[in-house]
């Protein structure tokens, strides 16, 4: 898509815990062509919490997606000036494990995004090495 977005992040961090708030607004950023010059904008507000130990970290997040406008496509039930304050909910868990005392990390991510009609699940497993 084509558009613009912006946001802010605020958080509090201690030795073992992190909590953060994010807010992001995207304007006219559909990832597919819209009909009749329609556009949709999304305002996403999230809360995240994380606990960190010496060899692992586990965190969770939850988001509310608000929607403004429509794409105008057949599977989009919104109207051109629609405002949906809770169009979607998103949540997930992130786990980072440092199995050795090195710069090697195993990362696990699981999450879901829930719309009124649809539910999307995702999972990721990856490795990272700090050089």
Coordinates of N, CA and C in Angstrom, one line a residue:
X1 N 0.8 -1.2 0.0 CA 0.0 0.0 0.0 C 0.8 1.2 0.0
X2 N 0.2 2.4 -0.1 CA 0.9 3.7 0.0 C 0.2 4.5 1.1
X3 N 0.9 5.2 1.9 CA 0.3 5.9 2.9 C 1.4 6.4 3.9
X4 N 0.9 6.8 5.1 CA 1.9 7.3 6.1 C 1.4 6.8 7.5
X5 N 2.4 6.6 8.3 CA 2.0 6.2 9.7 C 3.0 6.8 10.7
X6 N 2.6 6.8 11.9 CA 3.4 7.3 13.0 C 2.9 6.8 14.3
X7 N 3.8 7.0 15.3 CA 3.3 6.5 16.7 C 4.3 6.9 17.7
X8 N 4.0 6.4 18.9 CA 4.9 6.7 20.1 C 5.0 5.5 21.0
X9 N 6.1 5.4 21.7 CA 6.3 4.3 22.6 C 6.7 4.9 24.0
X10 N 6.2 4.4 25.0 CA 6.6 4.8 26.4 C 6.6 3.5 27.2
X11 N 7.6 3.4 28.1 CA 7.8 2.3 28.9 C 8.5 2.5 30.2
X12 N 8.5 1.5 31.0 CA 9.2 1.6 32.3 C 10.0 0.3 32.4
X13 N 11.2 0.4 32.8 CA 12.1 -0.8 32.8 C 12.8 -0.9 34.1
X14 N 12.8 -2.0 34.7 CA 13.7 -2.3 35.9 C 14.6 -3.5 35.5
X15 N 15.3 -4.0 36.5 CA 16.3 -5.1 36.2 C 15.6 -6.3 35.6
X16 N 14.4 -6.7 36.1 CA 13.8 -7.9 35.7 C 12.5 -7.7 34.9
X17 N 11.9 -6.5 34.9 CA 10.6 -6.3 34.3 C 10.6 -5.1 33.4
X18 N 9.7 -5.2 32.4 CA 9.5 -4.1 31.5 C 8.0 -4.1 31.2
X19 N 7.4 -2.9 31.2 CA 6.0 -2.7 30.8 C 6.0 -1.5 29.8
X20 N 5.3 -1.6 28.8 CA 5.3 -0.5 27.8 C 3.9 -0.3 27.1
X21 N 3.7 0.9 26.7 CA 2.5 1.3 25.9 C 3.0 1.8 24.6
X22 N 2.2 1.5 23.5 CA 2.5 2.0 22.2 C 1.2 2.4 21.6
X23 N 1.3 3.4 20.7 CA 0.1 3.9 20.0 C 0.6 4.2 18.6
X24 N -0.1 3.7 17.6 CA 0.4 3.9 16.2 C -0.9 4.2 15.3
X25 N -0.7 5.1 14.5 CA -1.8 5.5 13.5 C -1.2 5.4 12.1
X26 N -1.9 4.6 11.3 CA -1.6 4.5 9.9 C -2.7 5.1 9.1
X27 N -2.4 5.9 8.0 CA -3.4 6.5 7.2 C -3.2 6.1 5.8
X28 N -4.3 5.6 5.2 CA -4.4 5.2 3.8 C -3.3 4.2 3.4
X29 N -3.2 3.1 4.2 CA -2.1 2.1 4.0 C -2.6 0.7 3.7
X30 N -3.7 0.6 3.0 CA -4.2 -0.7 2.6 C -3.1 -1.4 1.8
X31 N -3.0 -2.7 2.0 CA -1.9 -3.5 1.3 C -2.4 -4.0 0.0
X32 N -3.6 -3.6 -0.4 CA -4.2 -4.0 -1.7 C -5.0 -2.8 -2.3
X33 N -5.3 -2.9 -3.6 CA -6.0 -1.8 -4.2 C -7.4 -1.6 -3.6
X34 N -7.8 -0.4 -3.5 CA -9.1 -0.1 -3.0 C -10.0 0.3 -4.2
X35 N -11.3 0.3 -4.0 CA -12.2 0.7 -5.0 C -12.7 2.1 -4.8
X36 N -12.8 2.9 -5.9 CA -13.4 4.2 -5.8 C -12.7 5.2 -4.9
X37 N -11.4 5.1 -4.8 CA -10.6 5.9 -4.0 C -11.0 5.9 -2.5
X38 N -11.5 4.7 -2.0 CA -11.7 4.5 -0.6 C -10.4 4.4 0.1
X39 N -10.3 4.5 1.4 CA -9.1 4.3 2.1 C -9.6 3.9 3.5
X40 N -8.7 3.2 4.2 CA -8.9 2.9 5.6 C -7.7 3.3 6.4
X41 N -7.9 3.7 7.6 CA -6.9 4.1 8.5 C -7.1 3.2 9.8
X42 N -6.0 2.9 10.4 CA -6.0 2.0 11.6 C -5.2 2.7 12.7
X43 N -5.8 2.7 13.9 CA -5.2 3.2 15.1 C -5.0 2.0 16.1
X44 N -3.8 1.7 16.4 CA -3.5 0.5 17.2 C -2.9 1.0 18.5
X45 N -3.5 0.5 19.6 CA -3.0 0.8 20.9 C -2.7 -0.5 21.6
X46 N -1.5 -0.6 22.2 CA -1.0 -1.8 22.7 C -0.4 -1.6 24.1
X47 N -0.4 -2.7 24.9 CA 0.2 -2.8 26.2 C 1.1 -4.1 26.1
X48 N 2.3 -4.0 26.6 CA 3.2 -5.1 26.7 C 3.9 -5.2 28.1
X49 N 4.1 -6.5 28.5 CA 4.7 -6.8 29.7 C 5.8 -7.8 29.4
X50 N 6.9 -7.7 30.1 CA 8.0 -8.7 29.9 C 8.8 -8.9 31.3
X51 N 9.1 -10.2 31.5 CA 9.9 -10.6 32.6 C 11.2 -11.1 32.0
X52 N 12.4 -10.7 32.6 CA 13.7 -11.1 32.1 C 14.5 -11.8 33.2
X53 N 15.0 -12.9 33.0 CA 15.9 -13.6 33.9 C 17.3 -13.7 33.2
X54 N 18.3 -14.3 33.8 CA 19.6 -14.3 33.2 C 19.7 -15.1 31.8
X55 N 18.9 -16.1 31.7 CA 19.0 -16.9 30.4 C 17.7 -16.9 29.6
X56 N 16.7 -16.2 30.0 CA 15.5 -16.2 29.2 C 14.7 -14.9 29.5
X57 N 13.8 -14.7 28.6 CA 12.8 -13.6 28.8 C 11.5 -14.1 28.2
X58 N 10.4 -13.7 28.9 CA 9.1 -14.0 28.4 C 8.2 -12.8 28.5
X59 N 7.5 -12.5 27.5 CA 6.6 -11.3 27.4 C 5.3 -11.6 26.8
X60 N 4.4 -10.7 27.0 CA 3.1 -10.8 26.4 C 2.6 -9.4 26.0
X61 N 1.7 -9.4 25.0 CA 1.2 -8.1 24.5 C -0.3 -8.2 24.1
X62 N -1.0 -7.2 24.2 CA -2.4 -7.1 23.8 C -2.6 -5.8 23.1
X63 N -3.4 -5.8 22.0 CA -3.6 -4.6 21.3 C -5.1 -4.5 20.9
X64 N -5.6 -3.2 20.8 CA -6.9 -2.9 20.2 C -6.7 -2.1 19.0
X65 N -7.3 -2.6 17.9 CA -7.2 -1.9 16.6 C -8.5 -1.2 16.3
X66 N -8.4 0.1 16.1 CA -9.6 0.9 15.8 C -9.5 1.2 14.3
X67 N -10.6 1.3 13.6 CA -10.6 1.4 12.1 C -11.5 2.6 11.7
X68 N -11.0 3.3 10.7 CA -11.7 4.4 10.2 C -11.7 4.3 8.6
X69 N -12.9 4.2 8.1 CA -13.0 4.1 6.6 C -13.2 2.7 6.1
X70 N -13.0 2.5 4.8 CA -13.2 1.2 4.2 C -12.2 1.1 3.0
X71 N -12.0 -0.1 2.6 CA -11.3 -0.4 1.3 C -12.3 -0.4 0.1
X72 N -13.6 -0.6 0.4 CA -14.6 -0.6 -0.6 C -14.7 -2.0 -1.4
X73 N -13.9 -2.9 -1.0 CA -13.9 -4.2 -1.6 C -15.0 -5.1 -1.1
X74 N -15.3 -6.2 -1.9 CA -16.5 -7.0 -1.6 C -16.5 -7.6 -0.2
X75 N -15.3 -8.0 0.3 CA -15.3 -8.7 1.6 C -15.1 -7.7 2.8
X76 N -15.2 -6.4 2.5 CA -15.1 -5.4 3.5 C -16.5 -4.8 3.8
X77 N -17.1 -5.1 5.0 CA -18.4 -4.7 5.4 C -18.5 -3.3 5.9
X78 N -17.4 -2.6 5.9 CA -17.5 -1.2 6.4 C -17.9 -0.2 5.3
X79 N -18.5 0.9 5.8 CA -18.9 2.0 4.9 C -17.7 3.0 4.8
X80 N -17.8 3.9 3.9 CA -16.7 4.9 3.6 C -16.4 5.7 4.8
X81 N -17.4 6.1 5.6 CA -17.1 6.9 6.8 C -17.2 6.2 8.1
X82 N -17.1 4.8 8.1 CA -17.3 4.0 9.2 C -16.2 4.2 10.3
X83 N -16.6 4.2 11.5 CA -15.6 4.2 12.6 C -15.9 3.0 13.5
X84 N -14.9 2.2 13.6 CA -15.1 1.0 14.5 C -14.0 1.0 15.5
X85 N -14.4 1.4 16.8 CA -13.4 1.5 17.8 C -12.7 0.2 18.3
X86 N -13.4 -0.9 18.1 CA -12.8 -2.2 18.4 C -13.0 -3.1 17.2
X87 N -12.3 -2.8 16.1 CA -12.5 -3.6 14.9 C -11.7 -5.0 15.1
X88 N -10.6 -4.9 15.8 CA -9.8 -6.2 15.9 C -9.1 -6.1 17.3
X89 N -8.9 -7.3 17.8 CA -8.1 -7.5 19.0 C -6.9 -8.4 18.6
X90 N -5.7 -8.1 19.2 CA -4.5 -8.8 18.9 C -3.8 -9.1 20.2
X91 N -3.2 -10.3 20.3 CA -2.4 -10.6 21.5 C -1.4 -11.7 21.2
X92 N -0.5 -11.8 22.0 CA 0.5 -12.9 21.8 C 1.5 -13.0 22.9
X93 N 2.4 -13.9 22.7 CA 3.5 -14.3 23.7 C 4.8 -14.3 22.9
X94 N 5.9 -13.8 23.5 CA 7.2 -13.8 23.0 C 8.1 -14.5 24.0
X95 N 8.9 -15.4 23.6 CA 9.9 -16.1 24.5 C 11.2 -16.0 23.8
X96 N 12.2 -15.6 24.6 CA 13.6 -15.6 24.1 C 14.5 -16.4 25.1
X97 N 15.1 -17.4 24.5 CA 16.0 -18.3 25.4 C 17.4 -18.2 24.9
X98 N 18.3 -18.0 25.9 CA 19.7 -18.0 25.7 C 20.3 -19.3 26.3
X99 N 20.3 -20.4 25.4 CA 20.7 -21.7 26.0 C 22.1 -21.8 26.5
X100 N 23.0 -21.0 25.9 CA 24.4 -21.0 26.3 C 24.8 -19.6 26.7
X101 N 25.8 -19.5 27.4 CA 26.3 -18.1 27.8 C 27.1 -17.6 26.7
X102 N 26.3 -17.2 25.6 CA 27.0 -16.7 24.4 C 26.0 -15.7 23.8
X103 N 26.2 -15.3 22.6 CA 25.4 -14.4 21.9 C 24.3 -15.1 21.0
X104 N 24.1 -16.3 21.2 CA 23.1 -17.1 20.5 C 21.7 -17.1 21.2
X105 N 20.7 -16.9 20.5 CA 19.3 -16.8 21.1 C 18.3 -17.6 20.3
X106 N 17.4 -18.3 20.9 CA 16.3 -19.0 20.3 C 15.1 -18.1 20.7
X107 N 14.3 -17.8 19.6 CA 13.1 -16.9 19.8 C 11.9 -17.6 19.3
X108 N 10.9 -17.6 20.2 CA 9.6 -18.2 19.9 C 8.5 -17.1 20.0
X109 N 7.6 -17.0 19.0 CA 6.6 -16.0 19.0 C 5.2 -16.7 18.6
X110 N 4.2 -16.4 19.4 CA 2.9 -17.0 19.1 C 1.9 -15.9 19.3
X111 N 0.9 -15.7 18.4 CA -0.1 -14.7 18.5 C -1.3 -14.9 17.7
X112 N -2.3 -14.1 17.9 CA -3.6 -14.1 17.2 C -4.1 -12.7 17.0
X113 N -4.8 -12.6 15.9 CA -5.5 -11.4 15.6 C -7.0 -11.8 15.3
X114 N -7.9 -11.2 16.0 CA -9.3 -11.6 16.0 C -10.1 -10.4 15.5
X115 N -10.8 -10.7 14.4 CA -11.8 -9.8 13.9 C -13.2 -10.4 14.2
X116 N -14.3 -9.7 13.9 CA -15.6 -10.2 14.2 C -15.8 -11.5 13.4
X117 N -15.5 -11.6 12.2 CA -15.7 -12.7 11.3 C -14.5 -13.7 11.2
X118 N -13.3 -13.2 11.4 CA -12.1 -14.0 11.1 C -11.2 -14.0 12.3
X119 N -10.4 -15.1 12.4 CA -9.4 -15.2 13.4 C -8.1 -15.7 12.7
X120 N -7.0 -15.0 12.9 CA -5.7 -15.4 12.3 C -4.7 -15.7 13.4
X121 N -4.1 -16.9 13.2 CA -3.1 -17.3 14.2 C -1.7 -17.3 13.5
X122 N -0.7 -17.0 14.3 CA 0.7 -17.0 13.7 C 1.6 -17.6 14.8
X123 N 2.7 -18.2 14.3 CA 3.7 -18.7 15.1 C 5.1 -18.5 14.4
X124 N 6.1 -18.2 15.1 CA 7.4 -18.0 14.5 C 8.5 -18.7 15.5
X125 N 9.4 -19.3 14.9 CA 10.6 -19.8 15.6 C 11.8 -19.3 14.8
X126 N 12.7 -18.7 15.5 CA 14.0 -18.3 14.8 C 15.1 -18.2 15.8
X127 N 16.3 -18.1 15.2 CA 17.5 -18.1 15.9 C 18.2 -16.7 15.6
X128 N 18.8 -16.2 16.5 CA 19.6 -14.9 16.3 C 21.0 -15.0 17.0
X129 N 21.9 -14.4 16.3 CA 23.3 -14.3 16.9 C 23.7 -12.9 16.9
X130 N 24.2 -12.4 18.0 CA 24.7 -11.0 18.1 C 26.2 -11.1 17.8
X131 N 26.6 -10.3 16.8 CA 28.0 -10.3 16.4 C 28.7 -9.1 17.1

